[in-house]
Coordinates of C-alpha atoms in Angstrom, one line a residue:
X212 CA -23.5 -55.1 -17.9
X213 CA -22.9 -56.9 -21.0
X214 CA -20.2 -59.1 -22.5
X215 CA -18.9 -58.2 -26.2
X216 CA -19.4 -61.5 -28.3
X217 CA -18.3 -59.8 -31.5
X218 CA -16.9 -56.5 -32.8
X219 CA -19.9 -55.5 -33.6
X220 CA -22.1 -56.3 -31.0
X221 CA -19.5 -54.9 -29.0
X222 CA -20.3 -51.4 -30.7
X223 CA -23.5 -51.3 -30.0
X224 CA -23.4 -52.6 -26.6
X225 CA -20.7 -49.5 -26.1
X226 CA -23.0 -46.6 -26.9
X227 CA -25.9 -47.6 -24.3
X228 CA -22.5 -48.3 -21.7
X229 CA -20.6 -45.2 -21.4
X230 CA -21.7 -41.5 -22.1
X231 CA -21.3 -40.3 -25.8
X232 CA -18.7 -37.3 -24.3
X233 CA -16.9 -36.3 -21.7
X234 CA -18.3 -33.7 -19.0
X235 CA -16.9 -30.0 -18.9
X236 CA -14.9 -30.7 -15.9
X237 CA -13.3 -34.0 -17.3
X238 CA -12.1 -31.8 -20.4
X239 CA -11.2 -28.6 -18.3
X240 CA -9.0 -30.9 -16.1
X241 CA -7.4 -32.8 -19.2
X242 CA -6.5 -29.3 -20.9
X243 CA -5.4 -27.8 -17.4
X244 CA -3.2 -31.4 -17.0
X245 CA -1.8 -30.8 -20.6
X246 CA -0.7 -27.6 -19.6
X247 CA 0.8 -28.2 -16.1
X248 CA 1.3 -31.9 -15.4
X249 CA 2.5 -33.0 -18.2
X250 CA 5.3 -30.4 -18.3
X251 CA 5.9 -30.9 -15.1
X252 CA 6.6 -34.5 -15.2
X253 CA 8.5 -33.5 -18.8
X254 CA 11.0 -31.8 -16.7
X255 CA 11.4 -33.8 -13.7
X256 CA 15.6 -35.2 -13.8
X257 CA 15.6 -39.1 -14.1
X258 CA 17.5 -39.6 -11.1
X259 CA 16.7 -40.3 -7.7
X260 CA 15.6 -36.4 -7.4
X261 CA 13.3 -36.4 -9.7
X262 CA 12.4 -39.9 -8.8
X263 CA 11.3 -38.6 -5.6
X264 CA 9.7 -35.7 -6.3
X265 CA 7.7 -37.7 -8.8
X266 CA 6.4 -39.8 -6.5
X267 CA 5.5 -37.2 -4.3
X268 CA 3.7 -35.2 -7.0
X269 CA 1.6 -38.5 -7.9
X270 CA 0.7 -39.0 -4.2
X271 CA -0.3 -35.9 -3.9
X272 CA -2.6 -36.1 -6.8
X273 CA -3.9 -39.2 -5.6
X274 CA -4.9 -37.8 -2.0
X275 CA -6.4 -34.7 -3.3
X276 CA -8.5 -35.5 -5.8
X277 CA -9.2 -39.2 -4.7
X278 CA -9.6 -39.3 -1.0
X279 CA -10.7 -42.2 1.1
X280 CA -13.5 -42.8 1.8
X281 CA -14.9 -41.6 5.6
X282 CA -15.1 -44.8 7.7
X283 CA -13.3 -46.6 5.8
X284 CA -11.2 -49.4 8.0
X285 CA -7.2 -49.9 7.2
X286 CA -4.4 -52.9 8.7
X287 CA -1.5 -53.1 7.5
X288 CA 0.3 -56.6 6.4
X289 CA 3.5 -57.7 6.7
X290 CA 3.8 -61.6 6.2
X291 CA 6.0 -64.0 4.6
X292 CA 7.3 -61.2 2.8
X293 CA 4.4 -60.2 1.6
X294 CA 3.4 -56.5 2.1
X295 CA -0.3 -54.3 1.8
X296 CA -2.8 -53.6 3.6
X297 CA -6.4 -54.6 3.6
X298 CA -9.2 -52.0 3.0
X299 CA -12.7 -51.6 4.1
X300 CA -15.0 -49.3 3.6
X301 CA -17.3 -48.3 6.2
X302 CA -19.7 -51.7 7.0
X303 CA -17.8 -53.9 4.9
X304 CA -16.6 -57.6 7.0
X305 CA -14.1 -59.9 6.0
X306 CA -15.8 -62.6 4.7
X307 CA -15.1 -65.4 1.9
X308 CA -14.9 -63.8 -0.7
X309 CA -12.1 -60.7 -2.0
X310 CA -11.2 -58.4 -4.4
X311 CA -6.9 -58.4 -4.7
X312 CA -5.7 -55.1 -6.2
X313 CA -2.4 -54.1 -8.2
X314 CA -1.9 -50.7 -8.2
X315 CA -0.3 -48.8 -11.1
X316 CA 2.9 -47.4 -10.7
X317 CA 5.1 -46.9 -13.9
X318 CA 6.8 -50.1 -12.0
X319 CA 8.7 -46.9 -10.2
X320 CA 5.7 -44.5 -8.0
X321 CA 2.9 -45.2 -6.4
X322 CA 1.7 -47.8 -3.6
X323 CA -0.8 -49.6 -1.6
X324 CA -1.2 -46.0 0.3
X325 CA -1.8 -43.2 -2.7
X326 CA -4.5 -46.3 -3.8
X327 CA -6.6 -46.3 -0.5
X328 CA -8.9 -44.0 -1.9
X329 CA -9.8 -46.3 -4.8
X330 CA -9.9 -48.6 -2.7
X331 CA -12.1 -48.2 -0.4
X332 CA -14.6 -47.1 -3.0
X333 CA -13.9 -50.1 -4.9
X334 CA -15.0 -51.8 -1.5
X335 CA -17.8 -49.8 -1.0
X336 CA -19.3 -50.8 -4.5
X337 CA -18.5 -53.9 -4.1
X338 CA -19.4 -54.9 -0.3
X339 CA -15.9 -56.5 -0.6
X340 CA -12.8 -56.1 1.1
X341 CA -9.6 -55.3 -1.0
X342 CA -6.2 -56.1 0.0
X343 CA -3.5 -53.7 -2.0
X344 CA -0.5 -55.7 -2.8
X345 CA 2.5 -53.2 -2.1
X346 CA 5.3 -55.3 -3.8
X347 CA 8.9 -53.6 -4.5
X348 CA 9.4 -50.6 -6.7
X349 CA 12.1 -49.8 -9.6
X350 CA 14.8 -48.5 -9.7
X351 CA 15.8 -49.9 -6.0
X352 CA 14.4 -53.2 -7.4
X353 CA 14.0 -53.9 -11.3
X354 CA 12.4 -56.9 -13.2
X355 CA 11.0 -59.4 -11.8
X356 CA 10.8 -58.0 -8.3
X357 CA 7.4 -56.4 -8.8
X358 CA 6.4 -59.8 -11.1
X359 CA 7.2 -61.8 -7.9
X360 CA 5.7 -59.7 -5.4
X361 CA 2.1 -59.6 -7.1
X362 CA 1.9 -63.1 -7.0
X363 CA 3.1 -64.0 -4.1
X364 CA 0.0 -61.6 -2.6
X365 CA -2.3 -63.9 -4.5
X366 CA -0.3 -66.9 -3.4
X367 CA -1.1 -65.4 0.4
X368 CA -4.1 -64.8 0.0
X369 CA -4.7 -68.9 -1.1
X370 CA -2.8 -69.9 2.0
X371 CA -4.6 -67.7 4.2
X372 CA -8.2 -69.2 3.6
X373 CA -9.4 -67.8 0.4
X374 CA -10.3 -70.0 -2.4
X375 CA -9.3 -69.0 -6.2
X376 CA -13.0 -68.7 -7.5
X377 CA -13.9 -66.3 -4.8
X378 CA -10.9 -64.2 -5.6
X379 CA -11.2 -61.2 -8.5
X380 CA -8.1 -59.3 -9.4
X381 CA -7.6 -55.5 -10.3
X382 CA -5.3 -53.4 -11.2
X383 CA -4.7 -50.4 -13.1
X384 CA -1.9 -49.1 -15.2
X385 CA 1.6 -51.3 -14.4
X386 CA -0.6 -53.1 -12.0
X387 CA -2.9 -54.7 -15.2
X388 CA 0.5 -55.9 -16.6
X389 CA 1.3 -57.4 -13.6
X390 CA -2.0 -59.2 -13.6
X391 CA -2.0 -60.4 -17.2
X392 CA 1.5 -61.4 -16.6
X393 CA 0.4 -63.6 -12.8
X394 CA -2.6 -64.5 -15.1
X395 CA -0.3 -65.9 -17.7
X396 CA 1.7 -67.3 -15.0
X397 CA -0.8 -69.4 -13.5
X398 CA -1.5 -71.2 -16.4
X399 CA 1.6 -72.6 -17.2
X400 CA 2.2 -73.2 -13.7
X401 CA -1.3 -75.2 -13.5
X402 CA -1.7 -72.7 -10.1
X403 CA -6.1 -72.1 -9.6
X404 CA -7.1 -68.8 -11.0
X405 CA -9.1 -65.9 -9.9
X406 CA -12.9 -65.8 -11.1
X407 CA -11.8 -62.7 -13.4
X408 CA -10.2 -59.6 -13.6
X409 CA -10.6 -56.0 -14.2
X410 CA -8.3 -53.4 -15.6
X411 CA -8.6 -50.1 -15.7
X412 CA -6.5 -47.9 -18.3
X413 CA -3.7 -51.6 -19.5
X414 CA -0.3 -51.2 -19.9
X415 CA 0.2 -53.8 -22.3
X416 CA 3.5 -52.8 -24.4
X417 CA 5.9 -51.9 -22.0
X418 CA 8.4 -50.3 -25.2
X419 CA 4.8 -47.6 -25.2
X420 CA 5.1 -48.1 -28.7
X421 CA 1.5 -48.0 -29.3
X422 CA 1.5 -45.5 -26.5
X423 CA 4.0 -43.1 -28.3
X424 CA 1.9 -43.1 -31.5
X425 CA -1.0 -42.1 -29.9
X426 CA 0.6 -39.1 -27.6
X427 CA 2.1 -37.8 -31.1
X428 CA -1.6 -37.2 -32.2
X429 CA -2.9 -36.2 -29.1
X430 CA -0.8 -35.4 -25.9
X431 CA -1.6 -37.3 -23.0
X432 CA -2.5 -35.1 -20.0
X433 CA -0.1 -37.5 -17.6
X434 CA 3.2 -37.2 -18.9
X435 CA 4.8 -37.6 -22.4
X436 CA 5.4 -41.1 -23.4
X437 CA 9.1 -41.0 -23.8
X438 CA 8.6 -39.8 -19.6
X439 CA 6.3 -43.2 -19.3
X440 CA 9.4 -45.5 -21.3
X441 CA 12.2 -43.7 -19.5
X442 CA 10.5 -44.7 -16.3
X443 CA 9.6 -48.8 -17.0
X444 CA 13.3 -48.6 -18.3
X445 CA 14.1 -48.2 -14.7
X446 CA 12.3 -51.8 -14.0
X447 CA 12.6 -53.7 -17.2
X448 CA 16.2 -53.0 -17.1
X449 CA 18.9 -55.4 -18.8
X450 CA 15.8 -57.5 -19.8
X451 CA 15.3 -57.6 -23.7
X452 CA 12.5 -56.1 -24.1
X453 CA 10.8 -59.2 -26.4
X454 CA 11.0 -61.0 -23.0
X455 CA 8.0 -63.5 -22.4
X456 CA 7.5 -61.7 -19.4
X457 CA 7.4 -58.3 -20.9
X458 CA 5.8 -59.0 -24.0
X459 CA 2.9 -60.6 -22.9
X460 CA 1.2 -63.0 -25.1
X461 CA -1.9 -65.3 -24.8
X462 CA -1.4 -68.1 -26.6
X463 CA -4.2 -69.5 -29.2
X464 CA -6.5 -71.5 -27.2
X465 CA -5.4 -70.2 -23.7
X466 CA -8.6 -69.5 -22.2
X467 CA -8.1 -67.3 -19.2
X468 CA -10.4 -66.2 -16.6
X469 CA -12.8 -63.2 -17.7
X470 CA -11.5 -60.1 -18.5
X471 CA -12.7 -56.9 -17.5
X472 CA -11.1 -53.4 -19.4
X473 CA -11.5 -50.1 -19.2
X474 CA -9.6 -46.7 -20.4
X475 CA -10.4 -43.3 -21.5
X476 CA -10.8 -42.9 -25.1
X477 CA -8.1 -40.9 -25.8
X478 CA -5.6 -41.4 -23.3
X479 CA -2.0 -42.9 -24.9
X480 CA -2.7 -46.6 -23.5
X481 CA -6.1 -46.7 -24.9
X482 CA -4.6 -48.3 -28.0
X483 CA -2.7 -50.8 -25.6
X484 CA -6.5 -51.7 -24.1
X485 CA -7.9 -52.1 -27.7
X486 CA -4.9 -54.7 -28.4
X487 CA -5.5 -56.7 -25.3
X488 CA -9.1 -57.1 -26.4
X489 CA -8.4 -58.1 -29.4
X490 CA -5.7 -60.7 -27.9
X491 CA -8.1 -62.1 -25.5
X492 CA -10.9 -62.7 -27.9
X493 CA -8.5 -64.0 -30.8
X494 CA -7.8 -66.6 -28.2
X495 CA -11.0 -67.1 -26.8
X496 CA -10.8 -65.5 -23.5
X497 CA -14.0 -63.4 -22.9
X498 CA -12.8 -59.5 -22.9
X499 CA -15.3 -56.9 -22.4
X500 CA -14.1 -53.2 -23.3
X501 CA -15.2 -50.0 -22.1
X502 CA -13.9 -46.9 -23.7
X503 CA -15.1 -43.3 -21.8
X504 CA -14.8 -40.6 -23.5
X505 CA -12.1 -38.0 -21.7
X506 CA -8.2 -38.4 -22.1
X507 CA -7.2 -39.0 -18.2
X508 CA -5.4 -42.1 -17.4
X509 CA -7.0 -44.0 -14.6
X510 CA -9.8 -41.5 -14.1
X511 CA -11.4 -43.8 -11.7
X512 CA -8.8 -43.2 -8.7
X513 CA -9.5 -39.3 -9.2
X514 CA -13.5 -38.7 -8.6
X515 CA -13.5 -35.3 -7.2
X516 CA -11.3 -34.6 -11.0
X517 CA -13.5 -36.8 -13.1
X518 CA -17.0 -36.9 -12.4
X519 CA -17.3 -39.9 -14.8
X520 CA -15.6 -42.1 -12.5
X521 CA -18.2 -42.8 -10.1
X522 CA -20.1 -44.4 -12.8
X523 CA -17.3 -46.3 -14.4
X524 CA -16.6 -47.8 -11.0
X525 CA -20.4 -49.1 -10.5
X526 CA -19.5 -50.6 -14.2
X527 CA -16.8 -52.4 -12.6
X528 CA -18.4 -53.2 -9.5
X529 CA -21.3 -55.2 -11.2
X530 CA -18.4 -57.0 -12.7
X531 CA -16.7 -58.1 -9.8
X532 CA -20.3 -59.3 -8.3
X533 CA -21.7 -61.1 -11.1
X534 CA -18.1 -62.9 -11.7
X535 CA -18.3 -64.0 -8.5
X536 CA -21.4 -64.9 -9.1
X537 CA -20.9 -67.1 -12.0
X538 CA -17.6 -68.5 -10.5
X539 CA -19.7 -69.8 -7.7
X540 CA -22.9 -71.1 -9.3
X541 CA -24.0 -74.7 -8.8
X542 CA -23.2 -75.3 -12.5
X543 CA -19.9 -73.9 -12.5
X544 CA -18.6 -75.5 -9.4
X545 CA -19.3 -79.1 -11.3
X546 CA -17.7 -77.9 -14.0
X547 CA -15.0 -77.2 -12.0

């Protein structure tokens, strides 16, 4: 693993990091997604019908082509209003140290269940537990219900033993807004933060601007963006959408905890991943990029799809551990 210091550097560091193209089987199952999924979802009513069946379809997705792992150990939580569970894969204690996960969702599908699977592989790789933050979902609950629900998990995790340093967040999709926006959060609050956090395919912009641009060029095997805005519109609501808290920003100077990110190279929030890099760096929070070549959002949830995302996942694993690492080293600690 290696941290970008430049754009440059970055480049080259990118070509030894990631394969050069994407297997067969990740472009076969991008084309076949193009041609069914994406319609699919095109068609779905944007009411609580098609709400339903969308989440549905999504789970179903999830479970088939992302299983959890055999051994793996689930408990639920239900504290203090907080809701997940807790995942461990098969040998894995609890022990000082966590990985705090916020899954992607649109704000509207998804949960801590349909993201067992990655979780437990995540844990595996890791030797760490991961505790799946289920907070409230649009439309039943729009903005800032899901805002508030992702950090009070990390909030509960601090109260129940764990110390900020020995905490790494994830998240993918919604989930890494969430996290950038707890992030964000935590700064202006003065609240401890995490020893990093890693992101897998960022929804920065929550208009999908960037995102709509891109699907014009090449369509997005997931859904069409105006499906992805129709769907945040269901959280984000009456709130303008130049809201602080939708239109992230780190400020010049803001030096936040190290950032992990990865996306596939040409799905429609792979521009929305390039722009947080070049936000993070521009204020001189570390940033390291991954780019893999292949068009499926959050391939790493979906390894009997993608073969690539065993691989990406051990890229992200060696993140979490040498974080940690660093977050915990005699030097750091008296810098602390």
């Amino acid at each position: 693993m290696t941290r970008s210091g430049s754009k440059a550097t970055f480049s080259r560091q990118v070509a030894t990091a990631v394969p050069n193209k994407a297997s067969a089987r990740t472009q076969l199952a991008a084309t076949a997604s193009v041609l069914g999924l994406r319609q699919v979802n095109g068609v779905l009513p944007n009411n609580r019908i098609g709400i339903a069946a969308g989440r549905g379809l999504i789970a179903g997705i999830m479970a088939a082509f992302g299983p959890t792992l055999p051994g793996t150990f689930v408990s639920r939580v239900n504290s203090g209003g907080v809701h997940g569970e807790w995942v461990r894969a098969a040998g894995v204690r609890h022990g000082d140290k966590a990985i705090y996960y916020i899954h992607g969702s649109g704000y509207v599908v998804c949960s801590a269940r349909t993201h067992r699977g990655l979780a437990s592989r995540l844990s595996k790789a890791t030797g760490l537990p991961v505790f799946v933050v289920d907070y409230r979902l649009a439309p039943e609950h729009p903005f800032p219900a899901a805002a508030e629900d992702a950090a009070a998990g990390y909030r509960w995790l601090l109260a129940h033993g764990y110390r900020a340093g020995n905490v790494v967040i994830g998240g993918d999709s919604a989930g890494c807004h969430l996290t950038l926006d707890l992030l964000l959060q935590n700064r202006a609050a003065g609240e401890p933060q995490p020893a990093g956090a890693f992101m897998f395919s960022p929804l920065l912009d929550p208009t999908l601007t960037l995102a709509e641009r891109r699907d014009r060029i090449l369509p997005d095997p997931m859904a069409p963006a105006w499906v992805g805005r129709r769907m945040i519109e269901h959280y984000t609501a009456n709130e303008p959408v130049d809201s602080p808290r939708l239109r992230l920003q780190i400020p010049a100077g803001a030096v936040l905890p190290p950032l992990f990110v990865q996306a596939s190279a040409g799905e429609m929030l792979a521009d929305d991943a390039q722009t947080l890099r070049a936000m993070a760096e521009a204020a001189g929070t570390p940033c390291e990029l991954q780019l893999w070549p292949g068009r499926i959002h959050v391939f790493q949830a979906l390894p009997l799809l993608v073969p690539e995302a065993a691989a990406a996942l051990r890229h992200a694993a060696a993140f979490v551990t040498s974080t940690l690492a660093r977050a915990n080293s005699p030097i750091q600690e008296q810098v602390g």
